CSV table of C-alpha atoms in Angstrom, one decimal:
chain,number,residue,atom,x,y,z
A,9,MET,CA,-42.9,-159.3,192.5
A,10,SER,CA,-44.9,-159.0,195.8
A,11,ASP,CA,-44.2,-155.2,196.3
A,12,ASP,CA,-45.1,-154.7,192.6
A,13,ARG,CA,-48.8,-153.7,193.0
A,14,LEU,CA,-51.2,-151.7,190.4
A,15,THR,CA,-52.8,-148.2,191.7
A,16,ILE,CA,-55.8,-147.0,190.1
A,17,ALA,CA,-57.9,-144.0,191.2
A,18,GLY,CA,-55.9,-144.3,194.7
A,19,ARG,CA,-56.7,-147.7,195.0
A,20,GLU,CA,-53.9,-150.2,195.7
A,21,PHE,CA,-54.3,-153.7,193.6
A,22,ARG,CA,-52.2,-157.7,195.0
A,23,SER,CA,-53.1,-159.2,191.5
A,24,ARG,CA,-52.7,-158.4,188.1
A,25,LEU,CA,-55.3,-160.6,186.4
A,26,TRP,CA,-58.8,-159.7,186.9
A,27,VAL,CA,-61.6,-162.6,186.8
A,28,GLY,CA,-64.9,-162.7,186.0
A,29,THR,CA,-67.5,-164.7,187.2
A,30,GLY,CA,-70.0,-165.8,184.6
A,31,LYS,CA,-70.4,-169.5,182.2
A,32,TYR,CA,-69.0,-171.7,185.4
A,33,LYS,CA,-71.2,-174.8,186.3
A,34,ASP,CA,-71.9,-173.0,190.0
A,35,PHE,CA,-71.1,-170.8,192.0
A,36,VAL,CA,-68.7,-173.4,194.3
A,37,GLU,CA,-66.9,-173.9,191.3
A,38,THR,CA,-66.6,-170.0,190.8
A,39,LYS,CA,-65.2,-170.1,194.2
A,40,LYS,CA,-62.2,-172.2,193.8
A,41,ALA,CA,-61.1,-170.9,190.4
A,42,ILE,CA,-60.5,-166.9,191.7
A,43,GLU,CA,-58.7,-168.2,194.9
A,44,THR,CA,-57.0,-170.2,192.5
A,45,SER,CA,-56.1,-167.4,190.1
A,46,GLY,CA,-54.9,-164.8,192.9
A,47,ALA,CA,-57.3,-162.5,192.0
A,48,ASP,CA,-58.0,-159.7,194.0
A,49,VAL,CA,-60.4,-158.2,191.1
A,50,VAL,CA,-63.7,-160.1,190.7
A,51,THR,CA,-65.7,-158.4,188.2
A,52,VAL,CA,-70.3,-159.5,188.3
A,53,ALA,CA,-72.5,-158.6,185.7
A,54,VAL,CA,-74.8,-157.2,187.2
A,55,ARG,CA,-77.8,-157.8,184.8
A,56,ARG,CA,-76.8,-161.7,184.7
A,57,VAL,CA,-75.4,-162.7,188.0
A,58,ASN,CA,-77.4,-161.4,191.7
A,59,ILE,CA,-75.1,-159.3,193.7
A,60,THR,CA,-78.0,-156.9,194.8
A,61,ASP,CA,-80.6,-159.4,196.3
A,62,ARG,CA,-79.5,-161.0,200.1
A,63,ASN,CA,-82.8,-162.9,200.1
A,64,SER,CA,-81.7,-165.6,197.4
A,65,GLU,CA,-78.4,-167.4,196.4
A,66,ASN,CA,-76.5,-164.3,195.7
A,67,LEU,CA,-72.2,-164.8,194.6
A,68,LEU,CA,-71.6,-162.4,197.4
A,69,ASP,CA,-72.2,-165.2,199.8
A,70,TYR,CA,-69.5,-167.0,197.9
A,71,LEU,CA,-66.9,-164.2,197.7
A,72,ASP,CA,-66.0,-162.2,200.6
A,73,PRO,CA,-65.5,-158.7,200.2
A,74,LYS,CA,-63.1,-157.7,202.5
A,75,GLN,CA,-61.1,-160.0,200.5
A,76,TYR,CA,-62.0,-159.0,196.9
A,77,THR,CA,-62.4,-155.8,195.2
A,78,ILE,CA,-66.2,-156.9,194.1
A,79,LEU,CA,-66.6,-155.0,190.4
A,80,PRO,CA,-69.9,-154.4,189.3
A,81,ASN,CA,-70.1,-154.6,185.2
A,82,THR,CA,-72.7,-153.5,183.2
A,83,ALA,CA,-72.4,-156.1,180.3
A,84,GLY,CA,-75.4,-157.1,178.4
A,85,CYS,CA,-76.1,-153.4,178.3
A,86,TYR,CA,-77.2,-151.8,174.8
A,87,THR,CA,-77.9,-148.3,175.3
A,88,VAL,CA,-76.6,-145.0,177.7
A,89,GLU,CA,-79.9,-145.7,180.1
A,90,ASP,CA,-79.3,-149.2,180.0
A,91,ALA,CA,-75.3,-149.2,181.6
A,92,VAL,CA,-75.9,-145.8,183.9
A,93,ARG,CA,-79.1,-147.3,185.3
A,94,TYR,CA,-77.1,-151.0,186.3
A,95,ALA,CA,-74.0,-149.1,187.6
A,96,ARG,CA,-76.1,-147.1,190.0
A,97,LEU,CA,-78.7,-150.2,191.1
A,98,ALA,CA,-75.0,-151.9,191.9
A,99,ARG,CA,-73.4,-148.6,193.7
A,100,ALA,CA,-77.3,-148.2,195.7
A,101,ALA,CA,-77.3,-152.0,196.7
A,102,GLY,CA,-73.8,-151.3,199.0
A,103,VAL,CA,-71.4,-153.1,196.0
A,104,SER,CA,-69.2,-150.1,194.5
A,105,ASP,CA,-68.9,-147.2,193.1
A,106,LEU,CA,-66.3,-148.8,191.0
A,107,VAL,CA,-68.3,-150.0,187.9
A,108,LYS,CA,-66.6,-151.9,184.6
A,109,LEU,CA,-68.4,-149.8,181.7
A,110,GLU,CA,-69.8,-151.7,178.9
A,111,VAL,CA,-71.7,-150.2,176.2
A,112,ILE,CA,-71.9,-152.9,173.6
A,113,GLY,CA,-72.9,-151.8,170.7
A,114,ASP,CA,-73.9,-155.4,168.3
A,115,GLU,CA,-74.9,-158.5,169.5
A,116,ARG,CA,-73.0,-160.4,166.8
A,117,THR,CA,-69.7,-159.4,167.9
A,118,LEU,CA,-70.3,-157.8,171.2
A,119,PHE,CA,-68.0,-154.8,170.2
A,120,PRO,CA,-68.5,-151.5,172.5
A,121,ASP,CA,-70.7,-148.8,170.7
A,122,THR,CA,-67.9,-146.5,171.4
A,123,ALA,CA,-70.2,-143.1,171.3
A,124,GLY,CA,-72.9,-144.2,173.7
A,125,LEU,CA,-69.6,-145.2,175.6
A,126,ILE,CA,-68.0,-142.5,176.1
A,127,GLU,CA,-71.3,-140.4,177.2
A,128,ALA,CA,-72.1,-143.3,179.4
A,129,ALA,CA,-69.0,-142.1,180.8
A,130,ARG,CA,-69.1,-138.8,181.8
A,131,ILE,CA,-72.5,-139.2,182.9
A,132,LEU,CA,-71.6,-141.5,185.5
A,133,ILE,CA,-68.5,-139.7,186.4
A,134,LYS,CA,-70.0,-136.5,187.4
A,135,GLU,CA,-71.9,-138.4,189.5
A,136,GLY,CA,-68.8,-139.7,191.3
A,137,PHE,CA,-68.5,-143.1,190.0
A,138,VAL,CA,-64.8,-144.8,188.9
A,139,VAL,CA,-65.6,-145.4,185.7
A,140,LEU,CA,-62.8,-148.4,184.3
A,141,PRO,CA,-64.0,-148.6,180.0
A,142,TYR,CA,-64.5,-151.5,178.0
A,143,THR,CA,-63.7,-149.9,174.9
A,144,ASN,CA,-62.0,-151.6,171.4
A,145,ASP,CA,-58.4,-151.4,170.7
A,146,ASP,CA,-58.9,-147.7,169.0
A,147,PRO,CA,-55.7,-145.6,170.8
A,148,ILE,CA,-58.2,-142.4,169.8
A,149,VAL,CA,-61.2,-143.4,171.5
A,150,ALA,CA,-59.1,-144.9,174.8
A,151,GLN,CA,-57.4,-141.2,174.6
A,152,LYS,CA,-60.4,-139.6,174.5
A,153,LEU,CA,-62.2,-141.7,177.9
A,154,VAL,CA,-59.2,-141.0,179.5
A,155,ASP,CA,-59.9,-137.2,178.9
A,156,ILE,CA,-63.0,-137.6,180.7
A,157,GLY,CA,-61.3,-138.4,183.7
A,158,CYS,CA,-61.6,-142.6,183.0
A,159,PRO,CA,-58.4,-143.5,186.0
A,160,ALA,CA,-57.6,-146.8,183.4
A,161,VAL,CA,-59.0,-148.0,180.4
A,162,MET,CA,-59.8,-151.5,179.2
A,163,PRO,CA,-59.3,-151.8,175.6
A,164,LEU,CA,-59.9,-155.7,173.8
A,165,ALA,CA,-57.7,-158.0,172.6
A,166,ALA,CA,-60.4,-159.6,170.4
A,167,PRO,CA,-64.1,-159.9,170.3
A,168,ILE,CA,-65.9,-161.3,173.9
A,169,GLY,CA,-65.5,-164.9,174.2
A,170,SER,CA,-63.2,-165.9,171.2
A,171,GLY,CA,-60.6,-166.8,172.5
A,172,LEU,CA,-58.3,-165.7,169.7
A,173,GLY,CA,-56.1,-163.4,171.8
A,174,ILE,CA,-53.9,-159.8,170.8
A,175,ARG,CA,-55.2,-159.4,167.2
A,176,ASN,CA,-54.3,-156.0,166.8
A,177,PRO,CA,-50.9,-156.2,168.6
A,178,TYR,CA,-49.4,-152.2,167.0
A,179,ASN,CA,-53.2,-150.3,168.3
A,180,LEU,CA,-52.2,-151.8,171.9
A,181,LYS,CA,-48.7,-150.4,171.9
A,182,ILE,CA,-49.4,-147.5,170.7
A,183,ILE,CA,-52.0,-147.5,173.6
A,184,LEU,CA,-50.0,-148.3,176.0
A,185,GLU,CA,-47.2,-145.5,174.7
A,186,THR,CA,-50.0,-142.8,174.1
A,187,VAL,CA,-52.6,-142.8,177.8
A,188,ASN,CA,-50.9,-141.9,181.1
A,189,VAL,CA,-53.1,-144.1,182.8
A,190,PRO,CA,-53.2,-148.1,183.6
A,191,VAL,CA,-53.7,-149.9,180.8
A,192,ILE,CA,-56.2,-153.5,181.2
A,193,VAL,CA,-55.8,-156.2,178.9
A,194,ASP,CA,-59.9,-157.3,178.7
A,195,ALA,CA,-61.8,-159.9,176.1
A,196,GLY,CA,-60.2,-162.1,173.2
A,197,VAL,CA,-57.5,-163.8,175.8
A,198,GLY,CA,-57.7,-167.8,175.0
A,199,THR,CA,-54.7,-169.2,176.9
A,200,ALA,CA,-51.6,-168.6,179.3
A,201,SER,CA,-49.6,-167.3,176.4
A,202,ASP,CA,-51.9,-165.4,175.6
A,203,ALA,CA,-52.0,-163.5,178.9
A,204,ALA,CA,-48.2,-163.7,179.2
A,205,LEU,CA,-48.2,-161.8,175.8
A,206,ALA,CA,-50.1,-158.8,177.1
A,207,MET,CA,-47.9,-158.3,179.6
A,208,GLU,CA,-44.3,-158.6,177.6
A,209,TYR,CA,-45.8,-155.3,175.6
A,210,GLY,CA,-46.4,-153.9,178.5
A,211,ALA,CA,-50.4,-154.0,179.8
A,212,ASP,CA,-50.7,-153.0,183.8
A,213,ALA,CA,-53.4,-155.8,183.9
A,214,VAL,CA,-55.3,-158.6,181.9
A,215,LEU,CA,-59.3,-159.1,182.8
A,216,MET,CA,-60.5,-162.4,181.4
A,217,ASN,CA,-63.9,-165.4,182.2
A,218,THR,CA,-64.4,-167.3,179.4
A,219,ALA,CA,-60.1,-168.7,178.8
A,220,ILE,CA,-61.1,-169.5,182.2
A,221,ALA,CA,-64.4,-170.6,182.8
A,222,GLY,CA,-64.4,-172.0,179.6
A,223,ALA,CA,-61.3,-174.0,179.5
A,224,ARG,CA,-61.7,-178.1,180.1
A,225,GLU,CA,-60.7,-177.9,183.5
A,226,PRO,CA,-61.0,-174.1,185.0
A,227,ILE,CA,-59.8,-174.3,188.0
A,228,ALA,CA,-56.2,-175.8,186.3
A,229,MET,CA,-56.8,-172.5,184.1
A,230,ALA,CA,-56.8,-170.4,186.4
A,231,GLU,CA,-53.9,-171.4,188.2
A,232,ALA,CA,-51.6,-171.1,184.5
A,233,MET,CA,-53.6,-168.0,184.5
A,234,LYS,CA,-52.0,-166.6,187.4
A,235,TYR,CA,-48.6,-167.7,187.1
A,236,ALA,CA,-48.9,-166.8,183.3
A,237,VAL,CA,-49.5,-162.9,184.1
A,238,GLU,CA,-46.8,-162.7,186.4
A,239,ALA,CA,-44.5,-164.3,184.4
A,240,GLY,CA,-45.4,-161.6,181.3
A,241,ARG,CA,-44.8,-159.0,184.0
A,242,LEU,CA,-41.4,-159.7,184.9
A,243,ALA,CA,-40.1,-160.3,182.0
A,244,TYR,CA,-41.6,-156.5,180.9
A,245,LYS,CA,-39.7,-155.1,183.9
A,246,ALA,CA,-36.7,-157.3,183.3
A,247,GLY,CA,-36.7,-156.3,179.6
A,248,ARG,CA,-36.2,-158.6,176.6
A,249,ILE,CA,-33.4,-158.9,174.1
A,250,PRO,CA,-33.4,-156.7,171.0
A,251,ARG,CA,-34.8,-159.2,167.6
A,252,LYS,CA,-31.8,-159.5,165.0
A,253,LEU,CA,-32.0,-161.4,161.9
A,254,TYR,CA,-28.0,-163.2,162.5
A,255,ALA,CA,-26.6,-165.6,165.0
A,256,THR,CA,-24.7,-163.3,167.8
A,257,ALA,CA,-22.3,-165.8,169.8
A,258,SER,CA,-23.5,-166.5,173.7
A,259,SER,CA,-19.8,-166.6,174.6
A,260,PRO,CA,-17.1,-163.4,173.8
A,261,ILE,CA,-14.6,-164.7,170.9
A,262,GLU,CA,-12.1,-162.9,172.6
A,263,GLY,CA,-9.3,-165.0,174.7
A,264,MET,CA,-10.2,-168.4,173.2
A,265,LEU,CA,-7.7,-171.6,172.4
């Protein structure tokens, strides 16, 4: 699987497990979990984690930007204006022009404001950003985001941090069949089997934070997620057998004694 690279907007990524940096007890644990996960894309909330002020403790002191693709995200932004402003701030600080775009529509569910998301994406794309939008599992919205120039889409599996796993596999499958860009399942993964299932459906990658950081043993869970994503991807490429109602003998009956 070492040559099974993911390419988005001309950028090549080795691992199909992408990880976040929130909710760990400290930056040391964050670094260890990320190293164990094997991820090479690390997403950081610009509003919540310091990656712009080099005069105070900075996450980038623990994560080498030469080793990892640092993906700024606009988590915590409830308006188009805020989301655009924090994306610009990350780029101005020299972090990246690649951005995970979030425009949240509701504080309780943290579901996306899809109208605001499309508007913010359109603005940032015109400014030369590579926009990876966090969206709901609506195939129509996903296609609209692709149509305006998003090189990938990131539909939720379930509400952020819920750990519920994939709640609507049918919508996810429709998205996978209809958009012609990579699909990264984002939010809602709770354990390794959720990640493996997302990959078995055909997702190009899985992004998670709470499932690892909130586990009883984050480092162990990071390792579990690494293998789950790899196994799910390999199973997808291998092709599962059809589901059948009745048994089929594993060995042929011709020539039996």
